[in-house]
PDB file of C-alpha atoms in Angstrom:
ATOM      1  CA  UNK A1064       0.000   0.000   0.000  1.00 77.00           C
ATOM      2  CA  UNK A1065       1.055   3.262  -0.784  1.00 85.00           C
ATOM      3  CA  UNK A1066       0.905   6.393   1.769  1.00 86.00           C
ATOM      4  CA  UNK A1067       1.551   9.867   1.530  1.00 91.00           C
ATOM      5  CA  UNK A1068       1.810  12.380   3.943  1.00 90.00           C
ATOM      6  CA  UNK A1069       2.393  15.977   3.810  1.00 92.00           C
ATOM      7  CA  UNK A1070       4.423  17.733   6.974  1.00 89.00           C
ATOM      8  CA  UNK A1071       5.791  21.349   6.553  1.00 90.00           C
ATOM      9  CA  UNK A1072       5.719  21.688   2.867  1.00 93.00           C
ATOM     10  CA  UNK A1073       6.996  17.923   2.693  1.00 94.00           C
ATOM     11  CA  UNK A1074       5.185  15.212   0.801  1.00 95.00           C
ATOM     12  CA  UNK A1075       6.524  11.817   1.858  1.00 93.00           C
ATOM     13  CA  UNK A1076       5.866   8.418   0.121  1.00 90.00           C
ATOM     14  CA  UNK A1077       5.905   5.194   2.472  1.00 82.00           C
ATOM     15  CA  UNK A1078       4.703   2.085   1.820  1.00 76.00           C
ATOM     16  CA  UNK A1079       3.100   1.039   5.296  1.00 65.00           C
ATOM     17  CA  UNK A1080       6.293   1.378   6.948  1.00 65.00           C
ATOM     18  CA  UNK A1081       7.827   3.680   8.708  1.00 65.00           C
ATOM     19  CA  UNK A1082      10.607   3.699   6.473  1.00 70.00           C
ATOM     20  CA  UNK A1083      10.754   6.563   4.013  1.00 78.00           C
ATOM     21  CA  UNK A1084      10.716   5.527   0.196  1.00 80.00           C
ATOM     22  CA  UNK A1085      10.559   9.077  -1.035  1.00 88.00           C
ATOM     23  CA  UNK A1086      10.380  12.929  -0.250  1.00 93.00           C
ATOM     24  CA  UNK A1087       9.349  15.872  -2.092  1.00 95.00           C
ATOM     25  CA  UNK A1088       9.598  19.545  -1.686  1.00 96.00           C
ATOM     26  CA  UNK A1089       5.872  20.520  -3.198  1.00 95.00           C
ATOM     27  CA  UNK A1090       7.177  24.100  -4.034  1.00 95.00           C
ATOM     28  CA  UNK A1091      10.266  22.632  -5.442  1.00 95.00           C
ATOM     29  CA  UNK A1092       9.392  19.220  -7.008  1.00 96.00           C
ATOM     30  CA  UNK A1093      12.295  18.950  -9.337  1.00 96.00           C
ATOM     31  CA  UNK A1094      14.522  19.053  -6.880  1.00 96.00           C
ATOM     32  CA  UNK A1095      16.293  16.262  -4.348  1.00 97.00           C
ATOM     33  CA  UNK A1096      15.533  16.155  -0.794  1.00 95.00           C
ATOM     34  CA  UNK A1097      17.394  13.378   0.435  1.00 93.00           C
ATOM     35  CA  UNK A1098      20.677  12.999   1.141  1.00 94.00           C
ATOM     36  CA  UNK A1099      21.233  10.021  -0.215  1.00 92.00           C
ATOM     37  CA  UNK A1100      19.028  10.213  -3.099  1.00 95.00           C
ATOM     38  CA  UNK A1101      21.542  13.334  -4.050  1.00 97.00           C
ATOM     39  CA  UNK A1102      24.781  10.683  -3.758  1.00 97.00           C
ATOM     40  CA  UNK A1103      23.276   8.827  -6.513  1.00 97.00           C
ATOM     41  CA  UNK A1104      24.004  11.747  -8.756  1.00 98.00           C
ATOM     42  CA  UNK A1105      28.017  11.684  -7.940  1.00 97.00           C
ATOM     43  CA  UNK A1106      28.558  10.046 -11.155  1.00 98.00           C
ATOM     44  CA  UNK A1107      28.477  13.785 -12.569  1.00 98.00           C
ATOM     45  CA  UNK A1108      31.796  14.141 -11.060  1.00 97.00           C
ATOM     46  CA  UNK A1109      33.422  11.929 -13.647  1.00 97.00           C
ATOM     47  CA  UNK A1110      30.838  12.555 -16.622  1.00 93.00           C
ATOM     48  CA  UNK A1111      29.098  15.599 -17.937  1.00 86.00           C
ATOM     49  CA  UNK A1112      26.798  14.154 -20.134  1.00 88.00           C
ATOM     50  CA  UNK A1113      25.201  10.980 -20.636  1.00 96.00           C
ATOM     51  CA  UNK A1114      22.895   9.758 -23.840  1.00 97.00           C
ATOM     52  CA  UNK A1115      20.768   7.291 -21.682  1.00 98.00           C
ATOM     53  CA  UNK A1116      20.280   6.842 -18.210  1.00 98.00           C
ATOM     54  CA  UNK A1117      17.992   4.456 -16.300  1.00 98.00           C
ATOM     55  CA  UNK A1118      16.887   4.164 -12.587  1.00 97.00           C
ATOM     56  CA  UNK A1119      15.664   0.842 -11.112  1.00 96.00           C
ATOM     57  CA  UNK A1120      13.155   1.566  -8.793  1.00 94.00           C
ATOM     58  CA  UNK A1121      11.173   4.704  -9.039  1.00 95.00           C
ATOM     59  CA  UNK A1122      10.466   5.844  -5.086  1.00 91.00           C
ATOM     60  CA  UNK A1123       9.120   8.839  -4.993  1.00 94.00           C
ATOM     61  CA  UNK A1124      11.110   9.663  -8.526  1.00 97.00           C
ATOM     62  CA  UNK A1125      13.479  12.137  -7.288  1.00 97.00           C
ATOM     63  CA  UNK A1126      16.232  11.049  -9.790  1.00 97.00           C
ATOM     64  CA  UNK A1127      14.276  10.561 -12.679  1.00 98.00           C
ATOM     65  CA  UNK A1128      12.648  13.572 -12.242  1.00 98.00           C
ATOM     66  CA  UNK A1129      16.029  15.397 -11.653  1.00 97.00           C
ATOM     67  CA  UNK A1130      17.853  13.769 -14.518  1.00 97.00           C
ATOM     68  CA  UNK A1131      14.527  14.890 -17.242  1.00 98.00           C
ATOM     69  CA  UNK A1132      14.603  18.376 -16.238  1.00 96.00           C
ATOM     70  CA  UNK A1133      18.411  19.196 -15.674  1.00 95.00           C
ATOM     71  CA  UNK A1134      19.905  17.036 -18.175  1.00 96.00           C
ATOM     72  CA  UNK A1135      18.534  17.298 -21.522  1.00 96.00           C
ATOM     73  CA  UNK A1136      18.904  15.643 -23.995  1.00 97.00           C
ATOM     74  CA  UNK A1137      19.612  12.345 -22.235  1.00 98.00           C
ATOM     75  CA  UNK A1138      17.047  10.003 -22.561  1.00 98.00           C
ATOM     76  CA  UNK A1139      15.285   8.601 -19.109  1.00 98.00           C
ATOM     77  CA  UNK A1140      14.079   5.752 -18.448  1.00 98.00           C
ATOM     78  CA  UNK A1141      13.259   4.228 -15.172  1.00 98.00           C
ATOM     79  CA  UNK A1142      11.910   0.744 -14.314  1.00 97.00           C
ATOM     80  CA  UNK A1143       9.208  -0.035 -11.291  1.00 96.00           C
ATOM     81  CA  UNK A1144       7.452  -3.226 -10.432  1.00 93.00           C
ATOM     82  CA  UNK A1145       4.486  -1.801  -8.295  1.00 93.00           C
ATOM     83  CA  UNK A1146       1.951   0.229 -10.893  1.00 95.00           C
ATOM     84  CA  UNK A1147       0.781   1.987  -7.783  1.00 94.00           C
ATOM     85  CA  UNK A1148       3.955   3.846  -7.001  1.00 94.00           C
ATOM     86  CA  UNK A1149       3.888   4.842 -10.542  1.00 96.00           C
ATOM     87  CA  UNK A1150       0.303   6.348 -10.002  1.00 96.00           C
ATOM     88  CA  UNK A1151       1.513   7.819  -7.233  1.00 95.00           C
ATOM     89  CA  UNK A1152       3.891   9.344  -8.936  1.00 96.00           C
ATOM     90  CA  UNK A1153       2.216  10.927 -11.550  1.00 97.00           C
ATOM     91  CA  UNK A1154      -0.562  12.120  -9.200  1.00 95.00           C
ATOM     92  CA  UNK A1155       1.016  13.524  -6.186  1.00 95.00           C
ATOM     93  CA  UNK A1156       5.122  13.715  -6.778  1.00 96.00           C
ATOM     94  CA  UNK A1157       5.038  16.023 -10.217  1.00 97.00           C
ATOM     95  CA  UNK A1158       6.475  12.865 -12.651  1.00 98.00           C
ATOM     96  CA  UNK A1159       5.692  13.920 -16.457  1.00 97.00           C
ATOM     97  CA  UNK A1160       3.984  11.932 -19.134  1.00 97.00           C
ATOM     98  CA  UNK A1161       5.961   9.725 -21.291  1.00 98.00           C
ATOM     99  CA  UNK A1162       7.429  11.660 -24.226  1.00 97.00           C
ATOM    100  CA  UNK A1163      10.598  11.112 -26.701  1.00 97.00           C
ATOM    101  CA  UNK A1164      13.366  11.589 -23.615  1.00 98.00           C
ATOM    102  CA  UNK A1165      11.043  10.093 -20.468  1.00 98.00           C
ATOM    103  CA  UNK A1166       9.358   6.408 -19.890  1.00 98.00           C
ATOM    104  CA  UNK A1167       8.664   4.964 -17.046  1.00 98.00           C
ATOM    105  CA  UNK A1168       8.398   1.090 -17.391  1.00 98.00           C
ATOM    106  CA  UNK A1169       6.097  -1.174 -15.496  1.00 98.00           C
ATOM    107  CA  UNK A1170       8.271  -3.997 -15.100  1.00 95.00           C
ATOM    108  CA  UNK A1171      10.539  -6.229 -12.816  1.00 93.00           C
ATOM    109  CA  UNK A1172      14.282  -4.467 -12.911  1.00 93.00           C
ATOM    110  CA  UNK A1173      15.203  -8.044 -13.089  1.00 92.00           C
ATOM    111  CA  UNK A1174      13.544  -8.870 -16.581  1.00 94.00           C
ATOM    112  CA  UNK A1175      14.949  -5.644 -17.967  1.00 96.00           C
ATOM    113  CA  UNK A1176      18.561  -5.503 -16.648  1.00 95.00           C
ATOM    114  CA  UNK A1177      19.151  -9.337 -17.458  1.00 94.00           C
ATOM    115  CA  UNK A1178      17.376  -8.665 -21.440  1.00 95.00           C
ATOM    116  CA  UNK A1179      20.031  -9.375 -23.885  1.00 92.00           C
ATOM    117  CA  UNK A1180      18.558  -6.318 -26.033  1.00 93.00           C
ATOM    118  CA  UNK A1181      19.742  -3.724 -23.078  1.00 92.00           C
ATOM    119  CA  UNK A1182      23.611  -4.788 -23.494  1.00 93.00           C
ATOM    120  CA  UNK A1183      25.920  -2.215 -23.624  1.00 93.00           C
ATOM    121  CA  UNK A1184      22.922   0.128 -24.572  1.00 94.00           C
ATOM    122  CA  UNK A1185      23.205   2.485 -20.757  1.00 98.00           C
ATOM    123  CA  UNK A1186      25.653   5.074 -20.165  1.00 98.00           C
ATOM    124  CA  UNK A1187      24.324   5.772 -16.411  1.00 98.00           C
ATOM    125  CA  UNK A1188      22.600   2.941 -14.338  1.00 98.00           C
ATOM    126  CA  UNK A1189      21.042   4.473 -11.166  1.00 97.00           C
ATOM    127  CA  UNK A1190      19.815   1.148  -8.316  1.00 96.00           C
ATOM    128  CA  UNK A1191      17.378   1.750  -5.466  1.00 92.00           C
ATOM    129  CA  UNK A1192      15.624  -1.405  -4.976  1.00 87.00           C
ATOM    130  CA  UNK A1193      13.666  -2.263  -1.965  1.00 72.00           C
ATOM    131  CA  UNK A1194      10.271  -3.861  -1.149  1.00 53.00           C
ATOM    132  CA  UNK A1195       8.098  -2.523   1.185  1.00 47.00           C
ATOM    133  CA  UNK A1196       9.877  -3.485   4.687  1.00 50.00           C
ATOM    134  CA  UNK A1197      12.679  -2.114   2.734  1.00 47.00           C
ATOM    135  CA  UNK A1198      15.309  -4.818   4.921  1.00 50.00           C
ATOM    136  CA  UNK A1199      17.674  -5.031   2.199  1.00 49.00           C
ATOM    137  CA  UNK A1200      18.138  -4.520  -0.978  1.00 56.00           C
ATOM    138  CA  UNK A1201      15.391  -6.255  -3.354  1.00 54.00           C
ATOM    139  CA  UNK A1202      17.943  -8.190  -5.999  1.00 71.00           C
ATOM    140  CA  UNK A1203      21.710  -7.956  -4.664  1.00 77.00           C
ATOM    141  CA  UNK A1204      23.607 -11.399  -6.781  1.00 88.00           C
ATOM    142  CA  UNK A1205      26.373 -12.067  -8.554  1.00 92.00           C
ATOM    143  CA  UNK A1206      24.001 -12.427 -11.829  1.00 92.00           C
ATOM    144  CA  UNK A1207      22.235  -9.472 -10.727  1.00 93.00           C
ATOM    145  CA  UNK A1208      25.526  -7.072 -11.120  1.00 94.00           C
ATOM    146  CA  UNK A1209      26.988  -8.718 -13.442  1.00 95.00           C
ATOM    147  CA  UNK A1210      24.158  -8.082 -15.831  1.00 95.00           C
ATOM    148  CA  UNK A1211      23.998  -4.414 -14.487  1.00 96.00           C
ATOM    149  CA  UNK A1212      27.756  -4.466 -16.036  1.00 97.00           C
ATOM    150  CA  UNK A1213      26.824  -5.780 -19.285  1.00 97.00           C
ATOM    151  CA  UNK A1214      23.906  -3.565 -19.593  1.00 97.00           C
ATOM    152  CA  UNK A1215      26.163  -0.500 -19.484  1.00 98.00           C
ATOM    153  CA  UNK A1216      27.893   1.500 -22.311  1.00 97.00           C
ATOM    154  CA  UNK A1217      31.880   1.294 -22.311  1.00 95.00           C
ATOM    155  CA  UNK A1218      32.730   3.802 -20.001  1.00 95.00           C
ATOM    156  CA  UNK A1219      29.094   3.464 -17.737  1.00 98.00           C
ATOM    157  CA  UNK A1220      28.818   4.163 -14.502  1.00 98.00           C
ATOM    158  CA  UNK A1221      26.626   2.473 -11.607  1.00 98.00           C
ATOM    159  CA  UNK A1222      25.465   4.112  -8.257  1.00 97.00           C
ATOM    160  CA  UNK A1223      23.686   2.082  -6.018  1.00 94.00           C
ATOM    161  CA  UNK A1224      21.805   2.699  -2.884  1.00 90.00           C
ATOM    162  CA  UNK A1225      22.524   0.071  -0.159  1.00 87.00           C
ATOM    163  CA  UNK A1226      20.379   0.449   2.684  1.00 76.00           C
ATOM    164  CA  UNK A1227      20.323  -2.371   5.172  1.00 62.00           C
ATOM    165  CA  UNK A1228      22.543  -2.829   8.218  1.00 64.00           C
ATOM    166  CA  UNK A1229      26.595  -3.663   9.188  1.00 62.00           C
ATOM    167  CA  UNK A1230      28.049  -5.924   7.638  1.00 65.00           C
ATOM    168  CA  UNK A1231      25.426  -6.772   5.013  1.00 69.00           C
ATOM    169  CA  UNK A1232      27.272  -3.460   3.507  1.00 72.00           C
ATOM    170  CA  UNK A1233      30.082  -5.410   2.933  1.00 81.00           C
ATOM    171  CA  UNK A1234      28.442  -8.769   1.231  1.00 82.00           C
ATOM    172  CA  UNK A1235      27.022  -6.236  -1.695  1.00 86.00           C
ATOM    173  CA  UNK A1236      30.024  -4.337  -2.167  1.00 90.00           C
ATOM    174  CA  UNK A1237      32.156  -8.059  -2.298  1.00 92.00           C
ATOM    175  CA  UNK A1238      29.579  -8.700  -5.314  1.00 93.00           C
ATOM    176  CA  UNK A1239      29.398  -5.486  -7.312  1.00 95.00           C
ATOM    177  CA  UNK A1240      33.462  -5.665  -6.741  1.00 96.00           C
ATOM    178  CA  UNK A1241      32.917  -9.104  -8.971  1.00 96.00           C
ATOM    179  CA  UNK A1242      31.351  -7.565 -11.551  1.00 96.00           C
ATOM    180  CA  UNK A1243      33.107  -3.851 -11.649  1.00 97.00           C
ATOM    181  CA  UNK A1244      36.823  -2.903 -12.217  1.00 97.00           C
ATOM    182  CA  UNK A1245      36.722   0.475  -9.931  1.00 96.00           C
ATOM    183  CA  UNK A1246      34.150   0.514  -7.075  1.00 96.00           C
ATOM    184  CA  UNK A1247      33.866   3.310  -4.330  1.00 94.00           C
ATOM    185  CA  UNK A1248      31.500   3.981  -1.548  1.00 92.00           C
ATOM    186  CA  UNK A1249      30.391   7.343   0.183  1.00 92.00           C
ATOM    187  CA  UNK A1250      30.295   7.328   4.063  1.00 89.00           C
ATOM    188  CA  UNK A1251      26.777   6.084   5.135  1.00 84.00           C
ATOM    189  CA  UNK A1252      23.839   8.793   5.682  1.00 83.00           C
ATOM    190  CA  UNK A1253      20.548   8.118   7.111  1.00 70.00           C
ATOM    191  CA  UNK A1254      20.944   5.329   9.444  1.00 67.00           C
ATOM    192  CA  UNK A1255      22.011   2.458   7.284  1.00 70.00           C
ATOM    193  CA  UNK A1256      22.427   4.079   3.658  1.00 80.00           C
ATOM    194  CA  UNK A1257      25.297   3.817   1.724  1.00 87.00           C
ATOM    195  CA  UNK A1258      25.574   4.590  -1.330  1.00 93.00           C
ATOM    196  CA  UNK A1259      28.412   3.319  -3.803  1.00 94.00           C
ATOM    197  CA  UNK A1260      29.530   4.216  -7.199  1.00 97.00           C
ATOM    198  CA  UNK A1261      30.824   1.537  -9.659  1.00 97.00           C
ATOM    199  CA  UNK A1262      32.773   2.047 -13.132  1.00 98.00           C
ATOM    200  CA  UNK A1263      33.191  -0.304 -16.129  1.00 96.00           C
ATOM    201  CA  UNK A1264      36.746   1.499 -16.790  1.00 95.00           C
ATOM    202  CA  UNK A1265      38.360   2.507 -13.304  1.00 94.00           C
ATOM    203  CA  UNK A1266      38.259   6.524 -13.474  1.00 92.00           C
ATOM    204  CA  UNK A1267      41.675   8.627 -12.835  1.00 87.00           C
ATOM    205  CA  UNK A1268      41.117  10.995 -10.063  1.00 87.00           C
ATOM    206  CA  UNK A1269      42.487  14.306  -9.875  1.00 92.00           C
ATOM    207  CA  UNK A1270      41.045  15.510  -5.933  1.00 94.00           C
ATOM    208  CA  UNK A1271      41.883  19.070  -6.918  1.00 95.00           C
ATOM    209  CA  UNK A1272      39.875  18.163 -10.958  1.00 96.00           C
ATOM    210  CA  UNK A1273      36.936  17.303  -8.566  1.00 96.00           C
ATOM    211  CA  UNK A1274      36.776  20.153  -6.036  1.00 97.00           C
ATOM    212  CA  UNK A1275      36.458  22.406  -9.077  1.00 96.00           C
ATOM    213  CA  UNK A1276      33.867  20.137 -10.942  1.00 96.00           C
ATOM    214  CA  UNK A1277      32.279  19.365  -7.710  1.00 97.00           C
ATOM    215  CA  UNK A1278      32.137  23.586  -7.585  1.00 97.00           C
ATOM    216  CA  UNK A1279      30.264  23.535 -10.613  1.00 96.00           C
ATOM    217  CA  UNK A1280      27.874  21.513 -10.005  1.00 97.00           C
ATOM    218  CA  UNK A1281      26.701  22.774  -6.800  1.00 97.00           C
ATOM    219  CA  UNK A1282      26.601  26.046  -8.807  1.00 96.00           C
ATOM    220  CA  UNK A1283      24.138  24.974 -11.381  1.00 93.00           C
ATOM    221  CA  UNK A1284      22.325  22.237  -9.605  1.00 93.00           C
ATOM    222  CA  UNK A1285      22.416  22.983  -5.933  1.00 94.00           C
ATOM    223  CA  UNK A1286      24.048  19.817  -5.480  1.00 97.00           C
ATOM    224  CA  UNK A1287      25.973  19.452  -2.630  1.00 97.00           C
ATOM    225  CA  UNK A1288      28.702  17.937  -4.762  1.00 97.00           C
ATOM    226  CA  UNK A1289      32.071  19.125  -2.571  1.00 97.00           C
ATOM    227  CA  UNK A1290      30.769  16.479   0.240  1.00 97.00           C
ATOM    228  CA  UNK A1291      30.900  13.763  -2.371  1.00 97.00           C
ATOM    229  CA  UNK A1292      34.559  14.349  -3.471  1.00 97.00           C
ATOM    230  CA  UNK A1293      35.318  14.835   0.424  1.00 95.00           C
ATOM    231  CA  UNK A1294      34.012  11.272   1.398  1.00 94.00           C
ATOM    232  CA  UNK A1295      35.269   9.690  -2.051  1.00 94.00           C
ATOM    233  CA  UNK A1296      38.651  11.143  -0.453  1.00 92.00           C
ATOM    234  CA  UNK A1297      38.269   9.860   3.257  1.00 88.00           C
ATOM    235  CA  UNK A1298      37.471   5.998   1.033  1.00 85.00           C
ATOM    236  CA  UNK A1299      40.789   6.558  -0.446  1.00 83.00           C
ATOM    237  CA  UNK A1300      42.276   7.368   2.659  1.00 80.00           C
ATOM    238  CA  UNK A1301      41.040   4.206   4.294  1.00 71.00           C
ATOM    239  CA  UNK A1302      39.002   6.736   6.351  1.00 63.00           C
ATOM    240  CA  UNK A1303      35.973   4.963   6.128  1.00 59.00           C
ATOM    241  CA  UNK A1304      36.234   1.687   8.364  1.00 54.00           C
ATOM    242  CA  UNK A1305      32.505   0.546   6.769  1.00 54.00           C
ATOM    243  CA  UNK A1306      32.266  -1.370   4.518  1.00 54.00           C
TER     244      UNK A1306
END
């Protein structure tokens, strides 16, 4: 079951939980609320444009609405099992219509990631997969990544949220480190989130290249894209003692 509940110019999507699957500003509904919805977008510090990006798992459809309306002309296409949050979406969290850059697919993120026809054919894959106790995430295999690898273009990135508790952190990032060259993770946010980044060519990082780009973006998205390059630098440090 989908709820929604407004609270001081908030509308909130749960699914008969208390655990939050989405949050919207109503007098700023393009923008991202969460913290760790807004780590999904630290792939911009490495690429500045992108042809065709998907997110698995809709929520409340903070990213794909972000990703339609900031960062034309990529095509956006996201992929939910439950029609209801879709509804949802469309009636109460500001997601467009279909049109030649936006669809939203009523499917299992399985059956699309794992279809032979989606190889190599995304530049940006974007994972937030839970059911509705939300205790892990929804598909986390070997297959699972491995397919989210093949899916993606050359030089594609992955950012996944992994929300669950320590050390289940650890047993996804083992797997996605099967499947990816270059993986990195962001210091956890919101009681349990973490959210990690994953390349099909490992990146070279410049700290001082991504300060400035970071800059930029927080400029022209309101991004807070500095604290991304500061916790990708405390995981290179060895900072970070989770995962």
């Amino acid at each position: 079951m989908v709820n929604i509940l407004e609270f001081e110019g908030m509308r909130v999507m749960h699914f008969g939980t208390t655990a939050v699957q989405g949050v919207m500003r109503i007098e700023q509904p393009n923008m991202i609320e969460l913290e760790y919805v807004q780590q999904m977008m630290m792939w911009l510090l490495f690429r500045d444009k992108a042809e065709h990006i998907v997110q698995l798992g809709l929520g409340a459809a903070a990213l794909t609405k972000f990703c339609y309306h900031y960062l034309a002309p990529a095509r956006v296409t996201a992929v939910e099992l439950d029609p209801n949050v879709i509804d949802a979406c469309r009636n109460h969290f500001a997601l467009p219509g279909d049109d030649e850059r936006l669809q939203v697919l009523n499917m299992d993120a399985a059956d699309y990631i794992t279809d032979f026809s989606r190889r190599r054919s995304i530049d940006i894959l974007q994972v937030d997969l839970y059911d509705a106790k939300a205790h892990g995430p929804a598909l986390s295999s070997d297959a699972f990544y491995a397919a989210c690898a093949n899916s993606l273009s050359r030089s594609g990135i992955m950012t996944i949220n992994l929300y669950c508790d320590w050390p289940e952190h650890l047993s996804h990032i083992q797997m996605i480190e099967k499947a990816f060259p270059a993986v990195a993770w962001l210091p956890e946010v919101h009681d349990g989130n973490i959210v990690a980044i994953a390349f099909k060519e490992p990146p070279s990082i410049d700290f001082d290249d991504l300060y400035e780009r970071a800059g930029h973006i927080s400029t022209t998205s309101g991004l807070p894209a500095e604290s991304w390059v500061t916790g990708l630098y405390s995981w290179m440090s060895g900072d970070n003692e989770k995962p």
